[in-house]
mmCIF file of C-alpha atoms in Angstrom:
data_model
loop_
_atom_site.group_PDB
_atom_site.id
_atom_site.type_symbol
_atom_site.label_atom_id
_atom_site.label_comp_id
_atom_site.label_asym_id
_atom_site.label_seq_id
_atom_site.Cartn_x
_atom_site.Cartn_y
_atom_site.Cartn_z
ATOM 1 C CA ARG A 130 -0.267 0.045 0.015
ATOM 2 C CA LYS A 131 1.301 3.269 -0.754
ATOM 3 C CA ARG A 132 1.982 5.830 1.772
ATOM 4 C CA GLY A 133 -0.236 9.054 1.333
ATOM 5 C CA ASN A 134 -1.920 11.467 3.496
ATOM 6 C CA ALA A 135 -4.604 10.852 6.118
ATOM 7 C CA TRP A 136 -7.577 10.775 4.171
ATOM 8 C CA THR A 137 -6.324 8.439 1.636
ATOM 9 C CA ALA A 138 -5.664 6.164 4.328
ATOM 10 C CA ILE A 139 -9.215 6.727 5.557
ATOM 11 C CA MET A 140 -10.562 6.036 2.079
ATOM 12 C CA SER A 141 -8.645 3.231 1.456
ATOM 13 C CA HIS A 142 -9.688 1.116 4.792
ATOM 14 C CA SER A 143 -11.717 -2.073 3.819
ATOM 15 C CA ILE A 144 -15.100 -0.800 5.717
ATOM 16 C CA MET A 145 -14.917 2.456 3.242
ATOM 17 C CA ARG A 146 -14.226 0.163 0.230
ATOM 18 C CA THR A 147 -17.111 -2.242 1.320
ATOM 19 C CA LEU A 148 -19.655 0.443 1.694
ATOM 20 C CA GLY A 149 -18.628 1.944 -1.709
ATOM 21 C CA LYS A 150 -19.324 -1.760 -3.479
ATOM 22 C CA TYR A 151 -22.708 -1.872 -2.167
ATOM 23 C CA SER A 152 -23.373 1.916 -1.919
ATOM 24 C CA TYR A 153 -25.700 1.825 -5.147
ATOM 25 C CA GLY A 154 -28.103 -0.031 -3.290
ATOM 26 C CA LEU A 155 -28.025 1.114 -0.254
ATOM 27 C CA TYR A 156 -28.309 4.079 -2.336
ATOM 28 C CA VAL A 157 -31.549 2.507 -3.981
ATOM 29 C CA TYR A 158 -33.058 0.370 -0.672
ATOM 30 C CA HIS A 159 -32.170 2.870 1.908
ATOM 31 C CA LEU A 160 -35.733 4.918 1.587
ATOM 32 C CA LEU A 161 -37.801 1.823 1.316
ATOM 33 C CA ILE A 162 -36.267 0.355 4.136
ATOM 34 C CA LEU A 163 -36.840 3.157 6.432
ATOM 35 C CA GLY A 164 -40.575 3.753 5.673
ATOM 36 C CA LEU A 165 -41.352 -0.202 6.343
ATOM 37 C CA ILE A 166 -39.743 0.321 9.508
ATOM 38 C CA ARG A 167 -41.238 3.425 10.554
ATOM 39 C CA ARG A 168 -44.638 1.508 9.393
ATOM 40 C CA LEU A 169 -43.946 -1.421 11.595
ATOM 41 C CA VAL A 170 -42.435 0.209 15.072
ATOM 42 C CA PRO A 171 -43.610 3.854 14.594
ATOM 43 C CA PRO A 172 -40.917 6.362 16.188
ATOM 44 C CA GLY A 173 -42.997 7.122 19.111
ATOM 45 C CA GLU A 174 -44.008 3.623 19.906
ATOM 46 C CA LEU A 175 -40.465 3.163 19.678
ATOM 47 C CA ALA A 176 -39.713 6.167 22.123
ATOM 48 C CA ALA A 177 -42.157 4.701 24.593
ATOM 49 C CA ARG A 178 -40.805 1.509 24.598
ATOM 50 C CA ALA A 179 -36.958 2.128 25.033
ATOM 51 C CA HIS A 180 -38.155 5.057 27.737
ATOM 52 C CA SER A 181 -35.579 7.463 25.614
ATOM 53 C CA PRO A 182 -35.987 9.374 22.430
ATOM 54 C CA ALA A 183 -32.494 9.371 22.245
ATOM 55 C CA LEU A 184 -32.490 5.520 22.665
ATOM 56 C CA ALA A 185 -35.385 5.061 20.140
ATOM 57 C CA VAL A 186 -33.119 6.981 17.283
ATOM 58 C CA ILE A 187 -30.278 4.997 17.793
ATOM 59 C CA ALA A 188 -31.990 1.483 17.934
ATOM 60 C CA PHE A 189 -33.651 2.893 14.574
ATOM 61 C CA VAL A 190 -30.943 3.933 12.917
ATOM 62 C CA SER A 191 -29.028 1.271 14.014
ATOM 63 C CA VAL A 192 -31.784 -1.444 12.614
ATOM 64 C CA ALA A 193 -32.317 0.531 9.495
ATOM 65 C CA ALA A 194 -28.788 0.514 8.676
ATOM 66 C CA ALA A 195 -28.119 -2.840 9.547
ATOM 67 C CA VAL A 196 -31.505 -3.820 7.589
ATOM 68 C CA SER A 197 -30.216 -1.577 4.393
ATOM 69 C CA PHE A 198 -26.735 -3.156 4.602
ATOM 70 C CA ALA A 199 -28.138 -6.745 4.320
ATOM 71 C CA ILE A 200 -30.793 -6.289 1.368
ATOM 72 C CA ALA A 201 -27.891 -3.850 -0.365
ATOM 73 C CA PHE A 202 -25.338 -7.525 0.149
ATOM 74 C CA ALA A 203 -28.135 -9.605 -1.357
ATOM 75 C CA SER A 204 -28.585 -7.174 -4.363
ATOM 76 C CA TRP A 205 -25.001 -6.578 -5.112
ATOM 77 C CA HIS A 206 -24.487 -10.798 -5.338
ATOM 78 C CA LEU A 207 -27.752 -11.382 -6.688
ATOM 79 C CA TYR A 208 -28.510 -9.437 -9.374
ATOM 80 C CA GLU A 209 -25.722 -6.666 -9.682
ATOM 81 C CA LYS A 210 -22.572 -8.717 -9.882
ATOM 82 C CA GLN A 211 -24.368 -10.738 -12.962
ATOM 83 C CA PHE A 212 -24.469 -7.243 -15.316
ATOM 84 C CA LEU A 213 -21.166 -6.553 -14.256
ATOM 85 C CA LYS A 214 -20.426 -9.679 -16.059
ATOM 86 C CA LEU A 215 -21.653 -8.798 -18.956
ATOM 87 C CA LYS A 216 -18.830 -5.724 -19.327
ATOM 88 C CA LYS A 217 -16.734 -8.094 -21.468
ATOM 89 C CA PHE A 218 -18.885 -8.467 -24.099
ATOM 90 C CA PHE A 219 -18.698 -4.428 -24.772
ATOM 91 C CA SER A 220 -15.843 -2.236 -26.149
ATOM 92 C CA TYR A 221 -14.870 0.986 -24.499
ATOM 93 C CA LYS A 222 -13.830 3.993 -25.957
ATOM 94 C CA ALA A 223 -12.167 7.025 -23.716
ATOM 95 C CA SER A 224 -13.688 9.680 -24.402
ATOM 96 C CA GLN A 225 -12.099 12.897 -26.223
ATOM 97 C CA SER A 226 -13.012 16.174 -24.504
ATOM 98 C CA LYS A 227 -13.803 19.421 -26.789
ATOM 99 C CA SER A 228 -12.427 22.840 -25.902
ATOM 100 C CA ASN A 229 -14.347 25.784 -26.935
#
């Protein structure tokens, strides 16, 4: 691994690379998951059960993040990866930018 600044070290960490790999699925599915969890466990009910609004928020965000990641992971391995395999059938040419 090349030596670089702190930003390079942070962004090349395995956790960040993993999030990057599944980021499209996280982007696509997270709002659906948030809505579903809100319907299953309304925020007011969750706060009452947790006896703390702050704890309810932490629990909600943790569950939503874990479920979103699990669905993004499954989507990538079951769906997206299959399409990425098709790249070998297409040739790509570097585009040239035009100057005005």
